[in-house]
């Protein structure tokens, strides 16, 4: 199933003349005496699929937190489709089309699959605080059903707490797709998945609409390299290498530090 989107972003339209979805300019983040990010600069083109790789502690999730505003940077600038969002509130970034998933699930386990997706779609709308329960023909509920189909969750009445770990990961991606996002940041979506579930994840990510920019942090290198156009390697909070999946895979320094000499 292809997916054409849910709801147009409510504001922050695409900046004409900017070919980049994300631009990071000398981004740094300090927690007390700990330097988590230092001088990180790179650009991601609109519609690009970018993998961010590195060992534990390299600064990957901190980078995501800086981009999404969970922990804004202490220095540098973050540009989203030509708009400086460095210190913009999280909810404004979401309204502009920036989405993410987290390493740990943030789902409503006592609600159904459809209800979780409904809340995700409704959450980006102007009347999201209206408490009237929707009917079966409600447009937002229909959009939630479309998302469930896209991520392969056919039993929409099933409680989320009863889903497998892989199905919960699928649901998280579906919720991140709510509201026709322009850029999605995926934080280790393959973590804990079986080989079959990882294959389904790769297939799903390949079905993402071309206009959506995707940035993925992933320890499973086979998944990351299969779904990315470009790869950024981080080390100790700094940019270490950038290039195509083939270039990164064949880089001897990257092999020695991250991939291991046996990775082919």
mmCIF file of C-alpha atoms in Angstrom:
data_model
loop_
_atom_site.group_PDB
_atom_site.id
_atom_site.type_symbol
_atom_site.label_atom_id
_atom_site.label_comp_id
_atom_site.label_asym_id
_atom_site.label_seq_id
_atom_site.Cartn_x
_atom_site.Cartn_y
_atom_site.Cartn_z
ATOM 1 C CA UNK A 1 0.000 0.000 0.000
ATOM 2 C CA UNK A 2 1.285 3.451 -0.853
ATOM 3 C CA UNK A 3 0.661 6.358 1.444
ATOM 4 C CA UNK A 4 -0.185 9.863 0.267
ATOM 5 C CA UNK A 5 -0.348 11.675 3.604
ATOM 6 C CA UNK A 6 -2.827 12.610 6.289
ATOM 7 C CA UNK A 7 -3.216 16.317 6.914
ATOM 8 C CA UNK A 8 -1.231 19.193 5.451
ATOM 9 C CA UNK A 9 1.088 20.925 7.938
ATOM 10 C CA UNK A 10 -0.771 23.782 9.600
ATOM 11 C CA UNK A 11 1.974 26.339 9.066
ATOM 12 C CA UNK A 12 5.616 26.684 8.137
ATOM 13 C CA UNK A 13 5.364 25.928 4.432
ATOM 14 C CA UNK A 14 8.356 24.850 2.416
ATOM 15 C CA UNK A 15 10.946 27.585 1.989
ATOM 16 C CA UNK A 16 11.269 28.272 -1.713
ATOM 17 C CA UNK A 17 14.874 28.190 -2.856
ATOM 18 C CA UNK A 18 16.138 25.935 -0.038
ATOM 19 C CA UNK A 19 17.078 22.468 -1.322
ATOM 20 C CA UNK A 20 17.809 21.241 2.207
ATOM 21 C CA UNK A 21 15.459 19.696 4.711
ATOM 22 C CA UNK A 22 18.018 20.045 7.511
ATOM 23 C CA UNK A 23 21.161 22.115 7.902
ATOM 24 C CA UNK A 24 23.306 21.810 11.014
ATOM 25 C CA UNK A 25 25.858 24.573 11.470
ATOM 26 C CA UNK A 26 28.552 24.088 14.118
ATOM 27 C CA UNK A 27 26.082 22.435 16.508
ATOM 28 C CA UNK A 28 27.335 21.726 20.020
ATOM 29 C CA UNK A 29 25.753 20.431 23.210
ATOM 30 C CA UNK A 30 27.274 20.488 26.687
ATOM 31 C CA UNK A 31 25.862 18.852 29.819
ATOM 32 C CA UNK A 32 27.863 20.381 32.650
ATOM 33 C CA UNK A 33 31.451 19.303 31.981
ATOM 34 C CA UNK A 34 30.400 16.670 29.413
ATOM 35 C CA UNK A 35 30.773 17.701 25.765
ATOM 36 C CA UNK A 36 28.145 15.575 24.005
ATOM 37 C CA UNK A 37 28.298 17.333 20.614
ATOM 38 C CA UNK A 38 31.021 19.552 19.207
ATOM 39 C CA UNK A 39 31.134 21.428 15.916
ATOM 40 C CA UNK A 40 28.687 19.185 14.050
ATOM 41 C CA UNK A 41 27.921 20.565 10.586
ATOM 42 C CA UNK A 42 26.194 18.817 7.692
ATOM 43 C CA UNK A 43 23.224 19.202 5.357
ATOM 44 C CA UNK A 44 20.469 16.787 4.347
ATOM 45 C CA UNK A 45 18.625 17.399 1.093
ATOM 46 C CA UNK A 46 14.847 17.329 0.862
ATOM 47 C CA UNK A 47 13.676 13.764 0.247
ATOM 48 C CA UNK A 48 17.042 12.259 1.165
ATOM 49 C CA UNK A 49 17.423 9.102 3.247
ATOM 50 C CA UNK A 50 20.294 9.613 5.696
ATOM 51 C CA UNK A 51 21.741 7.122 8.188
ATOM 52 C CA UNK A 52 23.594 8.399 11.265
ATOM 53 C CA UNK A 53 25.915 5.717 12.618
ATOM 54 C CA UNK A 54 28.452 5.432 15.394
ATOM 55 C CA UNK A 55 29.356 3.543 18.523
ATOM 56 C CA UNK A 56 27.417 3.927 21.767
ATOM 57 C CA UNK A 57 28.117 7.366 23.205
ATOM 58 C CA UNK A 58 28.996 8.883 19.833
ATOM 59 C CA UNK A 59 26.274 11.534 20.234
ATOM 60 C CA UNK A 60 23.643 10.222 17.820
ATOM 61 C CA UNK A 61 20.581 10.449 20.068
ATOM 62 C CA UNK A 62 21.819 13.747 21.515
ATOM 63 C CA UNK A 63 21.926 15.011 17.937
ATOM 64 C CA UNK A 64 18.298 13.951 17.424
ATOM 65 C CA UNK A 65 17.326 15.633 20.695
ATOM 66 C CA UNK A 66 18.953 18.867 19.525
ATOM 67 C CA UNK A 67 17.149 18.744 16.174
ATOM 68 C CA UNK A 68 13.724 18.050 17.712
ATOM 69 C CA UNK A 69 14.161 20.506 20.593
ATOM 70 C CA UNK A 70 14.048 17.962 23.428
ATOM 71 C CA UNK A 71 17.478 19.285 24.459
ATOM 72 C CA UNK A 72 18.325 22.372 22.369
ATOM 73 C CA UNK A 73 21.994 22.889 21.462
ATOM 74 C CA UNK A 74 24.252 25.118 23.516
ATOM 75 C CA UNK A 75 25.875 26.464 20.366
ATOM 76 C CA UNK A 76 25.378 26.492 16.624
ATOM 77 C CA UNK A 77 22.248 26.660 14.463
ATOM 78 C CA UNK A 78 19.684 24.195 13.127
ATOM 79 C CA UNK A 79 17.837 25.133 9.945
ATOM 80 C CA UNK A 80 14.681 23.264 8.866
ATOM 81 C CA UNK A 81 13.645 23.950 5.259
ATOM 82 C CA UNK A 82 15.279 27.372 5.422
ATOM 83 C CA UNK A 83 13.829 28.322 8.838
ATOM 84 C CA UNK A 84 16.039 28.659 11.921
ATOM 85 C CA UNK A 85 14.484 26.344 14.528
ATOM 86 C CA UNK A 86 17.445 26.211 16.926
ATOM 87 C CA UNK A 87 15.419 27.390 19.919
ATOM 88 C CA UNK A 88 11.910 26.886 18.573
ATOM 89 C CA UNK A 89 9.506 25.046 20.947
ATOM 90 C CA UNK A 90 9.017 21.343 20.263
ATOM 91 C CA UNK A 91 5.327 21.711 19.351
ATOM 92 C CA UNK A 92 6.141 24.343 16.725
ATOM 93 C CA UNK A 93 8.676 22.008 15.122
ATOM 94 C CA UNK A 94 6.017 19.303 14.989
ATOM 95 C CA UNK A 95 3.560 21.703 13.343
ATOM 96 C CA UNK A 96 6.208 22.484 10.731
ATOM 97 C CA UNK A 97 6.431 18.791 9.822
ATOM 98 C CA UNK A 98 9.272 17.419 11.960
ATOM 99 C CA UNK A 99 8.613 14.006 13.569
ATOM 100 C CA UNK A 100 10.607 11.403 15.442
ATOM 101 C CA UNK A 101 10.486 8.034 17.149
ATOM 102 C CA UNK A 102 12.367 7.140 20.335
ATOM 103 C CA UNK A 103 14.505 4.227 21.457
ATOM 104 C CA UNK A 104 11.905 3.392 24.105
ATOM 105 C CA UNK A 105 8.273 3.086 23.080
ATOM 106 C CA UNK A 106 5.967 5.996 23.904
ATOM 107 C CA UNK A 107 2.634 4.319 23.254
ATOM 108 C CA UNK A 108 -0.720 4.086 25.022
ATOM 109 C CA UNK A 109 -0.674 0.392 25.949
ATOM 110 C CA UNK A 110 -4.237 0.374 27.271
ATOM 111 C CA UNK A 111 -5.702 1.738 24.027
ATOM 112 C CA UNK A 112 -6.205 0.055 20.687
ATOM 113 C CA UNK A 113 -3.985 0.407 17.632
ATOM 114 C CA UNK A 114 -6.617 2.582 15.962
ATOM 115 C CA UNK A 115 -7.021 4.816 19.007
ATOM 116 C CA UNK A 116 -3.251 5.402 19.212
ATOM 117 C CA UNK A 117 -3.147 6.385 15.555
ATOM 118 C CA UNK A 118 -6.250 8.543 15.912
ATOM 119 C CA UNK A 119 -4.643 10.477 18.766
ATOM 120 C CA UNK A 120 -1.476 10.963 16.700
ATOM 121 C CA UNK A 121 -3.440 12.393 13.776
ATOM 122 C CA UNK A 122 -5.692 14.493 15.989
ATOM 123 C CA UNK A 123 -2.729 15.782 17.988
ATOM 124 C CA UNK A 124 -1.416 17.938 15.144
ATOM 125 C CA UNK A 125 -4.798 19.499 14.343
ATOM 126 C CA UNK A 126 -6.087 22.861 15.476
ATOM 127 C CA UNK A 127 -9.117 21.372 17.263
ATOM 128 C CA UNK A 128 -7.143 18.620 18.982
ATOM 129 C CA UNK A 129 -8.592 19.441 22.424
ATOM 130 C CA UNK A 130 -12.203 18.772 21.404
ATOM 131 C CA UNK A 131 -13.332 15.796 23.499
ATOM 132 C CA UNK A 132 -16.262 14.604 21.375
ATOM 133 C CA UNK A 133 -15.789 10.920 20.517
ATOM 134 C CA UNK A 134 -15.550 10.424 16.734
ATOM 135 C CA UNK A 135 -17.926 8.205 14.790
ATOM 136 C CA UNK A 136 -16.923 5.467 12.376
ATOM 137 C CA UNK A 137 -17.168 7.840 9.416
ATOM 138 C CA UNK A 138 -14.972 10.489 11.026
ATOM 139 C CA UNK A 139 -12.322 11.716 8.539
ATOM 140 C CA UNK A 140 -9.519 11.600 11.109
ATOM 141 C CA UNK A 141 -10.457 8.062 12.111
ATOM 142 C CA UNK A 142 -10.358 7.050 8.450
ATOM 143 C CA UNK A 143 -6.870 8.533 8.166
ATOM 144 C CA UNK A 144 -5.839 6.559 11.249
ATOM 145 C CA UNK A 145 -7.076 3.411 9.514
ATOM 146 C CA UNK A 146 -5.028 4.246 6.418
ATOM 147 C CA UNK A 147 -1.925 4.571 8.568
ATOM 148 C CA UNK A 148 -2.616 1.198 10.174
ATOM 149 C CA UNK A 149 -2.770 -0.374 6.714
ATOM 150 C CA UNK A 150 0.435 1.340 5.631
ATOM 151 C CA UNK A 151 2.419 -0.077 8.568
ATOM 152 C CA UNK A 152 0.818 -3.507 8.248
ATOM 153 C CA UNK A 153 -1.342 -3.575 11.388
ATOM 154 C CA UNK A 154 -4.599 -5.111 10.204
ATOM 155 C CA UNK A 155 -6.149 -5.807 13.622
ATOM 156 C CA UNK A 156 -6.778 -2.178 14.564
ATOM 157 C CA UNK A 157 -8.924 -3.112 17.582
ATOM 158 C CA UNK A 158 -6.096 -4.971 19.299
ATOM 159 C CA UNK A 159 -4.758 -3.414 22.500
ATOM 160 C CA UNK A 160 -1.280 -1.996 22.015
ATOM 161 C CA UNK A 161 -0.098 -3.679 25.209
ATOM 162 C CA UNK A 162 -0.757 -7.043 23.549
ATOM 163 C CA UNK A 163 1.284 -6.299 20.428
ATOM 164 C CA UNK A 164 4.660 -7.871 19.824
ATOM 165 C CA UNK A 165 7.722 -5.645 20.101
ATOM 166 C CA UNK A 166 7.994 -5.540 16.317
ATOM 167 C CA UNK A 167 4.364 -4.533 15.909
ATOM 168 C CA UNK A 168 4.839 -1.744 18.443
ATOM 169 C CA UNK A 169 7.746 -0.464 16.366
ATOM 170 C CA UNK A 170 5.499 -0.517 13.304
ATOM 171 C CA UNK A 171 2.869 1.450 15.216
ATOM 172 C CA UNK A 172 5.427 4.060 16.299
ATOM 173 C CA UNK A 173 6.356 4.689 12.677
ATOM 174 C CA UNK A 174 2.675 4.947 11.797
ATOM 175 C CA UNK A 175 2.158 7.550 14.515
ATOM 176 C CA UNK A 176 5.181 9.491 13.278
ATOM 177 C CA UNK A 177 3.580 9.529 9.815
ATOM 178 C CA UNK A 178 0.519 11.410 11.084
ATOM 179 C CA UNK A 179 -0.039 14.846 9.608
ATOM 180 C CA UNK A 180 1.936 14.492 6.379
ATOM 181 C CA UNK A 181 5.398 14.961 7.929
ATOM 182 C CA UNK A 182 8.200 16.483 5.925
ATOM 183 C CA UNK A 183 11.043 14.879 7.892
ATOM 184 C CA UNK A 184 11.048 11.800 10.133
ATOM 185 C CA UNK A 185 13.852 10.933 12.543
ATOM 186 C CA UNK A 186 13.903 7.226 13.452
ATOM 187 C CA UNK A 187 15.905 6.264 16.551
ATOM 188 C CA UNK A 188 16.913 2.585 16.275
ATOM 189 C CA UNK A 189 13.645 1.276 14.792
ATOM 190 C CA UNK A 190 15.129 -2.219 14.272
ATOM 191 C CA UNK A 191 16.230 -2.662 17.889
ATOM 192 C CA UNK A 192 14.931 -5.959 19.264
ATOM 193 C CA UNK A 193 13.330 -7.068 16.001
ATOM 194 C CA UNK A 194 13.571 -10.586 14.603
ATOM 195 C CA UNK A 195 15.170 -11.125 11.160
ATOM 196 C CA UNK A 196 11.714 -11.387 9.566
ATOM 197 C CA UNK A 197 10.553 -8.204 11.296
ATOM 198 C CA UNK A 198 13.676 -6.384 10.121
ATOM 199 C CA UNK A 199 12.937 -7.411 6.544
ATOM 200 C CA UNK A 200 9.396 -6.008 6.880
ATOM 201 C CA UNK A 201 10.819 -2.806 8.382
ATOM 202 C CA UNK A 202 13.141 -2.298 5.399
ATOM 203 C CA UNK A 203 10.238 -2.884 3.006
ATOM 204 C CA UNK A 204 8.096 -0.360 4.887
ATOM 205 C CA UNK A 205 10.812 2.292 4.877
ATOM 206 C CA UNK A 206 11.285 1.828 1.141
ATOM 207 C CA UNK A 207 7.571 2.601 0.719
ATOM 208 C CA UNK A 208 7.816 5.998 2.393
ATOM 209 C CA UNK A 209 6.737 8.767 -0.008
ATOM 210 C CA UNK A 210 9.629 10.318 -1.896
ATOM 211 C CA UNK A 211 8.948 13.809 -0.519
ATOM 212 C CA UNK A 212 9.532 12.685 3.083
ATOM 213 C CA UNK A 213 13.089 13.143 4.314
ATOM 214 C CA UNK A 214 14.191 10.291 6.580
ATOM 215 C CA UNK A 215 17.067 10.259 9.053
ATOM 216 C CA UNK A 216 17.747 6.958 10.811
ATOM 217 C CA UNK A 217 19.955 6.001 13.740
ATOM 218 C CA UNK A 218 20.506 2.275 13.623
ATOM 219 C CA UNK A 219 22.967 -0.249 15.067
ATOM 220 C CA UNK A 220 21.872 -2.863 12.532
ATOM 221 C CA UNK A 221 24.170 -1.861 9.694
ATOM 222 C CA UNK A 222 22.433 -4.072 7.143
ATOM 223 C CA UNK A 223 19.168 -2.202 7.797
ATOM 224 C CA UNK A 224 20.825 1.228 7.843
ATOM 225 C CA UNK A 225 22.801 0.757 4.641
ATOM 226 C CA UNK A 226 19.843 -0.715 2.756
ATOM 227 C CA UNK A 227 17.541 2.249 3.407
ATOM 228 C CA UNK A 228 19.959 5.190 3.137
ATOM 229 C CA UNK A 229 21.269 7.346 0.296
ATOM 230 C CA UNK A 230 24.004 8.930 2.400
ATOM 231 C CA UNK A 231 25.669 7.981 5.691
ATOM 232 C CA UNK A 232 27.072 10.169 8.447
ATOM 233 C CA UNK A 233 29.474 8.547 10.915
ATOM 234 C CA UNK A 234 29.859 10.163 14.344
ATOM 235 C CA UNK A 235 32.606 9.629 16.899
ATOM 236 C CA UNK A 236 32.896 11.228 20.356
ATOM 237 C CA UNK A 237 30.272 13.848 19.538
ATOM 238 C CA UNK A 238 31.941 14.924 16.300
ATOM 239 C CA UNK A 239 31.480 14.234 12.614
ATOM 240 C CA UNK A 240 33.873 11.449 11.564
ATOM 241 C CA UNK A 241 32.958 10.500 7.980
ATOM 242 C CA UNK A 242 30.261 11.164 5.385
ATOM 243 C CA UNK A 243 29.521 9.422 2.121
ATOM 244 C CA UNK A 244 27.460 6.892 0.210
ATOM 245 C CA UNK A 245 26.697 3.516 1.819
ATOM 246 C CA UNK A 246 29.256 1.901 -0.505
ATOM 247 C CA UNK A 247 31.967 4.432 0.354
ATOM 248 C CA UNK A 248 31.330 4.123 4.091
ATOM 249 C CA UNK A 249 31.219 0.329 3.957
ATOM 250 C CA UNK A 250 34.574 0.211 2.154
ATOM 251 C CA UNK A 251 36.322 2.868 4.252
ATOM 252 C CA UNK A 252 39.084 1.068 6.201
ATOM 253 C CA UNK A 253 38.906 3.468 9.155
ATOM 254 C CA UNK A 254 35.158 2.996 9.426
ATOM 255 C CA UNK A 255 35.552 -0.770 9.125
ATOM 256 C CA UNK A 256 38.145 -0.843 11.869
ATOM 257 C CA UNK A 257 36.193 1.332 14.293
ATOM 258 C CA UNK A 258 32.529 0.578 13.593
ATOM 259 C CA UNK A 259 31.859 -2.181 11.090
ATOM 260 C CA UNK A 260 34.549 -4.668 12.009
ATOM 261 C CA UNK A 261 36.922 -6.182 9.526
ATOM 262 C CA UNK A 262 34.569 -9.077 8.857
ATOM 263 C CA UNK A 263 31.656 -6.934 7.663
ATOM 264 C CA UNK A 264 31.222 -7.250 3.904
#
